[in-house]
Amino acid sequence: MGNTCCFLCGCVDQASVGVVERWGRFERLAPPGFHFFNCLAGQCLAGVLSTRIHSLDVRIETKTKDNVFVQLVCSIQYRIVKENADDAFYELANPREQIQAYVFDVVRAIVPRMALDELFEQKGEVAVAVLEELEKVMGAYGYCIEHILMVDIIPDDTVRRAMNEINAAQRLQLASVYKGEAEKVLQVKRAEADAEAKYLGGVGVARQRQAITDGLRENILEFSHKVTGTSAKEVMDLIMITQYFDTIKDLGNSSKNTTVFIPHGPGHVRDIGDQIRNGLMEASCAQIDQQ
């Protein structure tokens, strides 16, 4: 940009601005278009600057507060201000290196005050601090900083593996807690269901016995009325003999039983009936004594 080129005419492209000199001294800025220059009067087009937005990616390696080395990838988008293009042309020889140096300085001043987790959470604040510093410095040289983006934060490989292992361990621990709670709920529900089933089973057995008792009573009364000269005891003995043989028949027909030993004799049915009657009489006496 420092070489002098003299032309009778020149063209400045769109989104660009030309710098016109007279005898080596800045005279004016040339907007986009076709221009004539008086070479005899010392006029020339010293250079052309683009006013488009440029992007610069800077990779910075630094250390966090908890002594973890990280690499930050920062993307800076900047452009030249048309009105101050002469400052950008004459003041800075290499603006990209200048911007990069300020980014290094700001990032390495802020990041060491943050832990690694804080850096991930507050990377926007680091970008804002870099933006404020660059706007203040580069604005004096005719540059405008449009945006600064913290594109990536790359810790050391061993640190990343350790972070992944910690995350996996925490998730496994949380999964174990949820699994234990689920098993606890399942056991509670299973116990409640078992208690409810036993209760309903007891209610069913009670109703069955009540129905059997009512049926026996009706059979005894009907048999006593239809067959004259029979007592209730004789009818009960007959019913018990019938039920006794039905029970033996069911045991014999069951496929799960191979051999069943039961006491059997002519007076065995009578003994069973006496035992049942004695039990009923003792229960009745006990109820009378309690009253």
Tab-separated table of C-alpha atoms in Angstrom:
chain	number	residue	atom	x	y	z
A	1	MET	CA	0.000	0.000	0.000
A	2	GLY	CA	2.970	2.324	0.321
A	3	ASN	CA	4.039	2.219	-3.360
A	4	THR	CA	3.031	5.205	-5.503
A	5	CYS	CA	1.148	4.449	-8.725
A	6	CYS	CA	0.188	7.250	-11.093
A	7	PHE	CA	-2.686	6.847	-13.568
A	8	LEU	CA	-4.514	9.171	-15.871
A	9	CYS	CA	-7.730	7.460	-14.796
A	10	GLY	CA	-8.781	4.767	-12.348
A	11	CYS	CA	-11.776	2.774	-11.198
A	12	VAL	CA	-12.772	2.041	-7.603
A	13	ASP	CA	-14.909	-1.100	-7.165
A	14	GLN	CA	-18.184	-1.282	-5.265
A	15	ALA	CA	-17.811	-1.807	-1.490
A	16	SER	CA	-14.376	-0.205	-1.698
A	17	VAL	CA	-12.865	3.217	-1.130
A	18	GLY	CA	-9.835	4.746	-2.840
A	19	VAL	CA	-7.099	6.824	-1.251
A	20	VAL	CA	-5.967	9.761	-3.440
A	21	GLU	CA	-2.624	11.485	-2.833
A	22	ARG	CA	-1.061	14.656	-4.239
A	23	TRP	CA	2.727	14.702	-4.333
A	24	GLY	CA	2.786	11.814	-1.801
A	25	ARG	CA	0.444	13.515	0.653
A	26	PHE	CA	-3.107	12.415	1.419
A	27	GLU	CA	-5.661	14.556	-0.369
A	28	ARG	CA	-9.071	12.833	-0.317
A	29	LEU	CA	-11.036	9.561	-0.403
A	30	ALA	CA	-12.444	8.336	-3.711
A	31	PRO	CA	-15.870	6.633	-3.609
A	32	PRO	CA	-16.701	3.682	-5.906
A	33	GLY	CA	-16.735	4.618	-9.602
A	34	PHE	CA	-14.539	5.979	-12.417
A	35	HIS	CA	-12.106	8.765	-11.569
A	36	PHE	CA	-9.652	11.004	-13.460
A	37	PHE	CA	-6.355	11.991	-11.890
A	38	ASN	CA	-4.140	14.872	-12.902
A	39	CYS	CA	-0.713	13.334	-13.001
A	40	LEU	CA	0.882	16.685	-13.882
A	41	ALA	CA	-0.491	18.113	-10.650
A	42	GLY	CA	0.888	15.154	-8.704
A	43	GLN	CA	-2.444	13.349	-8.189
A	44	CYS	CA	-2.502	9.563	-7.992
A	45	LEU	CA	-4.538	6.677	-6.588
A	46	ALA	CA	-2.361	5.479	-3.739
A	47	GLY	CA	-4.472	2.436	-2.876
A	48	VAL	CA	-7.921	0.883	-2.569
A	49	LEU	CA	-9.391	-0.489	0.656
A	50	SER	CA	-12.288	-2.917	0.839
A	51	THR	CA	-15.177	-1.953	3.147
A	52	ARG	CA	-16.576	-5.477	3.264
A	53	ILE	CA	-16.745	-7.357	6.554
A	54	HIS	CA	-13.659	-9.498	7.136
A	55	SER	CA	-13.382	-12.485	9.446
A	56	LEU	CA	-10.352	-13.399	11.495
A	57	ASP	CA	-10.108	-16.653	13.484
A	58	VAL	CA	-7.732	-16.530	16.425
A	59	ARG	CA	-6.692	-19.608	18.416
A	60	ILE	CA	-5.514	-18.807	21.938
A	61	GLU	CA	-3.993	-21.259	24.409
A	62	THR	CA	-4.222	-20.281	28.056
A	63	LYS	CA	-4.734	-21.696	31.560
A	64	THR	CA	-7.831	-21.541	33.751
A	65	LYS	CA	-8.055	-20.854	37.464
A	66	ASP	CA	-8.082	-24.589	38.259
A	67	ASN	CA	-4.852	-25.122	36.242
A	68	VAL	CA	-6.428	-26.619	33.130
A	69	PHE	CA	-4.876	-25.705	29.783
A	70	VAL	CA	-7.478	-24.880	27.150
A	71	GLN	CA	-7.549	-23.588	23.608
A	72	LEU	CA	-10.117	-20.948	22.683
A	73	VAL	CA	-11.130	-20.332	19.085
A	74	CYS	CA	-12.318	-16.743	18.691
A	75	SER	CA	-13.859	-15.394	15.465
A	76	ILE	CA	-13.600	-11.596	14.961
A	77	GLN	CA	-15.674	-9.892	12.269
A	78	TYR	CA	-14.463	-6.396	11.415
A	79	ARG	CA	-14.572	-3.841	8.609
A	80	ILE	CA	-13.117	-0.469	7.640
A	81	VAL	CA	-15.197	2.643	8.324
A	82	LYS	CA	-15.529	4.553	5.041
A	83	GLU	CA	-15.213	7.976	6.654
A	84	ASN	CA	-11.974	6.977	8.417
A	85	ALA	CA	-10.433	4.886	5.666
A	86	ASP	CA	-7.380	7.173	5.544
A	87	ASP	CA	-6.554	6.262	9.167
A	88	ALA	CA	-6.836	2.565	8.339
A	89	PHE	CA	-4.610	3.071	5.285
A	90	TYR	CA	-1.844	5.057	6.923
A	91	GLU	CA	-1.857	4.066	10.605
A	92	LEU	CA	-1.737	0.255	10.525
A	93	ALA	CA	0.557	-1.809	8.343
A	94	ASN	CA	-0.909	-5.186	9.418
A	95	PRO	CA	-4.313	-4.842	11.113
A	96	ARG	CA	-4.840	-8.615	11.447
A	97	GLU	CA	-1.745	-9.019	13.607
A	98	GLN	CA	-2.770	-5.982	15.663
A	99	ILE	CA	-6.246	-7.421	16.300
A	100	GLN	CA	-4.788	-10.823	17.131
A	101	ALA	CA	-2.398	-9.311	19.657
A	102	TYR	CA	-5.211	-7.499	21.522
A	103	VAL	CA	-7.330	-10.653	21.556
A	104	PHE	CA	-4.447	-12.604	23.088
A	105	ASP	CA	-3.935	-9.920	25.716
A	106	VAL	CA	-7.582	-9.686	26.812
A	107	VAL	CA	-8.302	-13.422	26.816
A	108	ARG	CA	-5.170	-14.276	28.782
A	109	ALA	CA	-6.086	-11.604	31.333
A	110	ILE	CA	-9.677	-12.843	31.897
A	111	VAL	CA	-9.617	-16.643	31.512
A	112	PRO	CA	-7.053	-17.331	34.304
A	113	ARG	CA	-9.574	-15.826	36.756
A	114	MET	CA	-12.211	-18.442	35.810
A	115	ALA	CA	-12.517	-22.147	36.514
A	116	LEU	CA	-13.101	-24.468	33.573
A	117	ASP	CA	-16.826	-24.875	34.266
A	118	GLU	CA	-17.226	-21.109	34.656
A	119	LEU	CA	-15.454	-20.578	31.341
A	120	PHE	CA	-17.969	-22.795	29.537
A	121	GLU	CA	-20.867	-21.013	31.256
A	122	GLN	CA	-19.528	-17.448	30.811
A	123	LYS	CA	-17.807	-17.567	27.430
A	124	GLY	CA	-20.169	-14.804	26.291
A	125	GLU	CA	-18.727	-12.488	28.925
A	126	VAL	CA	-15.215	-13.181	27.597
A	127	ALA	CA	-16.400	-12.274	24.091
A	128	VAL	CA	-17.954	-9.021	25.376
A	129	ALA	CA	-14.721	-8.054	27.154
A	130	VAL	CA	-12.703	-8.667	23.962
A	131	LEU	CA	-15.240	-6.680	21.915
A	132	GLU	CA	-15.083	-3.676	24.258
A	133	GLU	CA	-11.284	-3.611	24.198
A	134	LEU	CA	-11.020	-3.965	20.432
A	135	GLU	CA	-13.673	-1.304	19.771
A	136	LYS	CA	-11.796	1.127	21.980
A	137	VAL	CA	-8.415	0.470	20.371
A	138	MET	CA	-9.214	-0.281	16.727
A	139	GLY	CA	-11.775	2.527	16.450
A	140	ALA	CA	-8.924	5.031	16.548
A	141	TYR	CA	-7.438	3.394	13.454
A	142	GLY	CA	-10.597	3.492	11.344
A	143	TYR	CA	-11.782	-0.079	12.025
A	144	CYS	CA	-15.200	-1.145	13.313
A	145	ILE	CA	-15.564	-4.457	15.173
A	146	GLU	CA	-18.925	-5.948	14.176
A	147	HIS	CA	-19.069	-9.203	16.137
A	148	ILE	CA	-16.868	-11.434	18.267
A	149	LEU	CA	-17.835	-15.084	18.690
A	150	MET	CA	-16.278	-17.654	21.000
A	151	VAL	CA	-16.539	-20.493	18.534
A	152	ASP	CA	-15.022	-23.290	20.604
A	153	ILE	CA	-13.374	-24.105	23.921
A	154	ILE	CA	-11.058	-27.107	23.667
A	155	PRO	CA	-9.588	-28.509	26.912
A	156	ASP	CA	-6.738	-30.975	26.962
A	157	ASP	CA	-7.619	-34.521	25.825
A	158	THR	CA	-7.033	-36.032	29.275
A	159	VAL	CA	-9.255	-33.376	30.856
A	160	ARG	CA	-12.025	-34.050	28.346
A	161	ARG	CA	-11.882	-37.781	29.036
A	162	ALA	CA	-11.996	-37.118	32.777
A	163	MET	CA	-14.988	-34.797	32.360
A	164	ASN	CA	-16.804	-37.434	30.296
A	165	GLU	CA	-16.087	-40.083	32.940
A	166	ILE	CA	-17.382	-37.793	35.710
A	167	ASN	CA	-20.518	-37.100	33.715
A	168	ALA	CA	-21.024	-40.808	33.041
A	169	ALA	CA	-20.543	-41.655	36.739
A	170	GLN	CA	-23.066	-39.011	37.776
A	171	ARG	CA	-25.607	-40.304	35.291
A	172	LEU	CA	-25.061	-43.895	36.467
A	173	GLN	CA	-25.540	-42.770	40.056
A	174	LEU	CA	-28.754	-40.976	39.132
A	175	ALA	CA	-29.927	-44.029	37.210
A	176	SER	CA	-29.244	-46.222	40.272
A	177	VAL	CA	-31.307	-43.886	42.442
A	178	TYR	CA	-34.201	-43.982	39.986
A	179	LYS	CA	-33.911	-47.773	39.723
A	180	GLY	CA	-33.970	-48.143	43.522
A	181	GLU	CA	-37.028	-45.887	43.785
A	182	ALA	CA	-38.760	-47.903	41.068
A	183	GLU	CA	-37.999	-51.197	42.834
A	184	LYS	CA	-39.236	-49.712	46.116
A	185	VAL	CA	-42.513	-48.635	44.541
A	186	LEU	CA	-42.822	-52.039	42.868
A	187	GLN	CA	-42.315	-53.890	46.155
A	188	VAL	CA	-44.809	-51.649	47.944
A	189	LYS	CA	-47.391	-52.166	45.217
A	190	ARG	CA	-46.715	-55.916	45.212
A	191	ALA	CA	-47.201	-56.052	49.002
A	192	GLU	CA	-50.407	-54.019	48.755
A	193	ALA	CA	-51.675	-56.298	45.994
A	194	ASP	CA	-50.778	-59.405	48.026
A	195	ALA	CA	-52.565	-58.040	51.101
A	196	GLU	CA	-55.608	-57.138	49.021
A	197	ALA	CA	-55.606	-60.593	47.418
A	198	LYS	CA	-55.403	-62.295	50.806
A	199	TYR	CA	-58.190	-60.128	52.129
A	200	LEU	CA	-60.421	-60.887	49.173
A	201	GLY	CA	-59.470	-64.561	49.421
A	202	GLY	CA	-60.538	-64.571	53.075
A	203	VAL	CA	-63.790	-62.872	52.196
A	204	GLY	CA	-64.359	-65.474	49.489
A	205	VAL	CA	-63.638	-68.379	51.864
A	206	ALA	CA	-65.977	-66.900	54.475
A	207	ARG	CA	-68.743	-66.530	51.921
A	208	GLN	CA	-68.109	-70.061	50.669
A	209	ARG	CA	-68.354	-71.487	54.177
A	210	GLN	CA	-71.466	-69.432	54.820
A	211	ALA	CA	-73.024	-70.790	51.647
A	212	ILE	CA	-72.050	-74.366	52.617
A	213	THR	CA	-73.553	-73.893	56.071
A	214	ASP	CA	-76.778	-72.470	54.652
A	215	GLY	CA	-76.985	-75.323	52.140
A	216	LEU	CA	-76.423	-77.993	54.799
A	217	ARG	CA	-79.041	-76.450	57.025
A	218	GLU	CA	-81.603	-76.388	54.228
A	219	ASN	CA	-80.784	-79.990	53.227
A	220	ILE	CA	-81.138	-81.220	56.820
A	221	LEU	CA	-84.449	-79.454	57.311
A	222	GLU	CA	-85.820	-80.654	53.964
A	223	PHE	CA	-84.651	-84.233	54.552
A	224	SER	CA	-86.136	-84.269	58.078
A	225	HIS	CA	-89.498	-83.085	56.788
A	226	LYS	CA	-89.675	-85.481	53.868
A	227	VAL	CA	-88.360	-88.612	55.650
A	228	THR	CA	-90.297	-89.238	58.835
A	229	GLY	CA	-88.533	-90.716	61.820
A	230	THR	CA	-85.090	-89.274	61.032
A	231	SER	CA	-83.257	-86.895	63.324
A	232	ALA	CA	-80.977	-84.031	62.427
A	233	LYS	CA	-77.967	-86.004	63.711
A	234	GLU	CA	-78.657	-88.901	61.373
A	235	VAL	CA	-79.034	-86.535	58.414
A	236	MET	CA	-75.743	-84.833	59.307
A	237	ASP	CA	-73.967	-88.194	59.470
A	238	LEU	CA	-75.321	-89.112	56.060
A	239	ILE	CA	-74.161	-85.808	54.533
A	240	MET	CA	-70.717	-86.157	56.081
A	241	ILE	CA	-70.347	-89.697	54.706
A	242	THR	CA	-71.243	-88.394	51.261
A	243	GLN	CA	-68.730	-85.549	51.498
A	244	TYR	CA	-66.095	-87.946	52.844
A	245	PHE	CA	-66.363	-90.226	49.832
A	246	ASP	CA	-66.419	-87.218	47.469
A	247	THR	CA	-63.154	-86.029	49.021
A	248	ILE	CA	-61.527	-89.444	48.560
A	249	LYS	CA	-62.722	-89.480	44.953
A	250	ASP	CA	-61.214	-86.023	44.274
A	251	LEU	CA	-57.889	-87.093	45.778
A	252	GLY	CA	-57.825	-90.156	43.570
A	253	ASN	CA	-58.636	-88.196	40.409
A	254	SER	CA	-55.930	-85.582	41.019
A	255	SER	CA	-52.992	-86.066	38.624
A	256	LYS	CA	-50.527	-84.496	41.052
A	257	ASN	CA	-50.987	-87.146	43.762
A	258	THR	CA	-49.503	-90.599	43.270
A	259	THR	CA	-50.053	-92.224	46.680
A	260	VAL	CA	-52.142	-90.892	49.566
A	261	PHE	CA	-52.325	-92.617	52.981
A	262	ILE	CA	-55.453	-91.787	54.975
A	263	PRO	CA	-56.976	-93.488	58.021
A	264	HIS	CA	-60.043	-95.409	56.989
A	265	GLY	CA	-62.369	-97.727	58.769
A	266	PRO	CA	-66.038	-98.418	59.504
A	267	GLY	CA	-66.123	-95.970	62.398
A	268	HIS	CA	-63.834	-93.348	60.931
A	269	VAL	CA	-66.636	-91.224	59.518
A	270	ARG	CA	-68.410	-91.295	62.856
A	271	ASP	CA	-65.213	-90.207	64.594
A	272	ILE	CA	-64.882	-87.239	62.231
A	273	GLY	CA	-68.461	-86.218	62.895
A	274	ASP	CA	-67.943	-86.466	66.657
A	275	GLN	CA	-64.832	-84.289	66.385
A	276	ILE	CA	-66.681	-81.612	64.413
A	277	ARG	CA	-69.627	-81.616	66.838
A	278	ASN	CA	-67.335	-81.459	69.848
A	279	GLY	CA	-65.492	-78.500	68.293
A	280	LEU	CA	-68.739	-76.652	67.663
A	281	MET	CA	-69.955	-77.327	71.198
A	282	GLU	CA	-66.670	-76.118	72.733
A	283	ALA	CA	-66.788	-72.949	70.642
A	284	SER	CA	-70.370	-72.299	71.779
A	285	CYS	CA	-69.435	-72.816	75.440
A	286	ALA	CA	-66.496	-70.440	75.082
A	287	GLN	CA	-68.751	-67.739	73.640
A	288	ILE	CA	-71.254	-68.245	76.542
A	289	ASP	CA	-68.444	-67.942	79.139
A	290	GLN	CA	-67.156	-64.724	77.546
A	291	GLN	CA	-70.634	-63.204	77.749
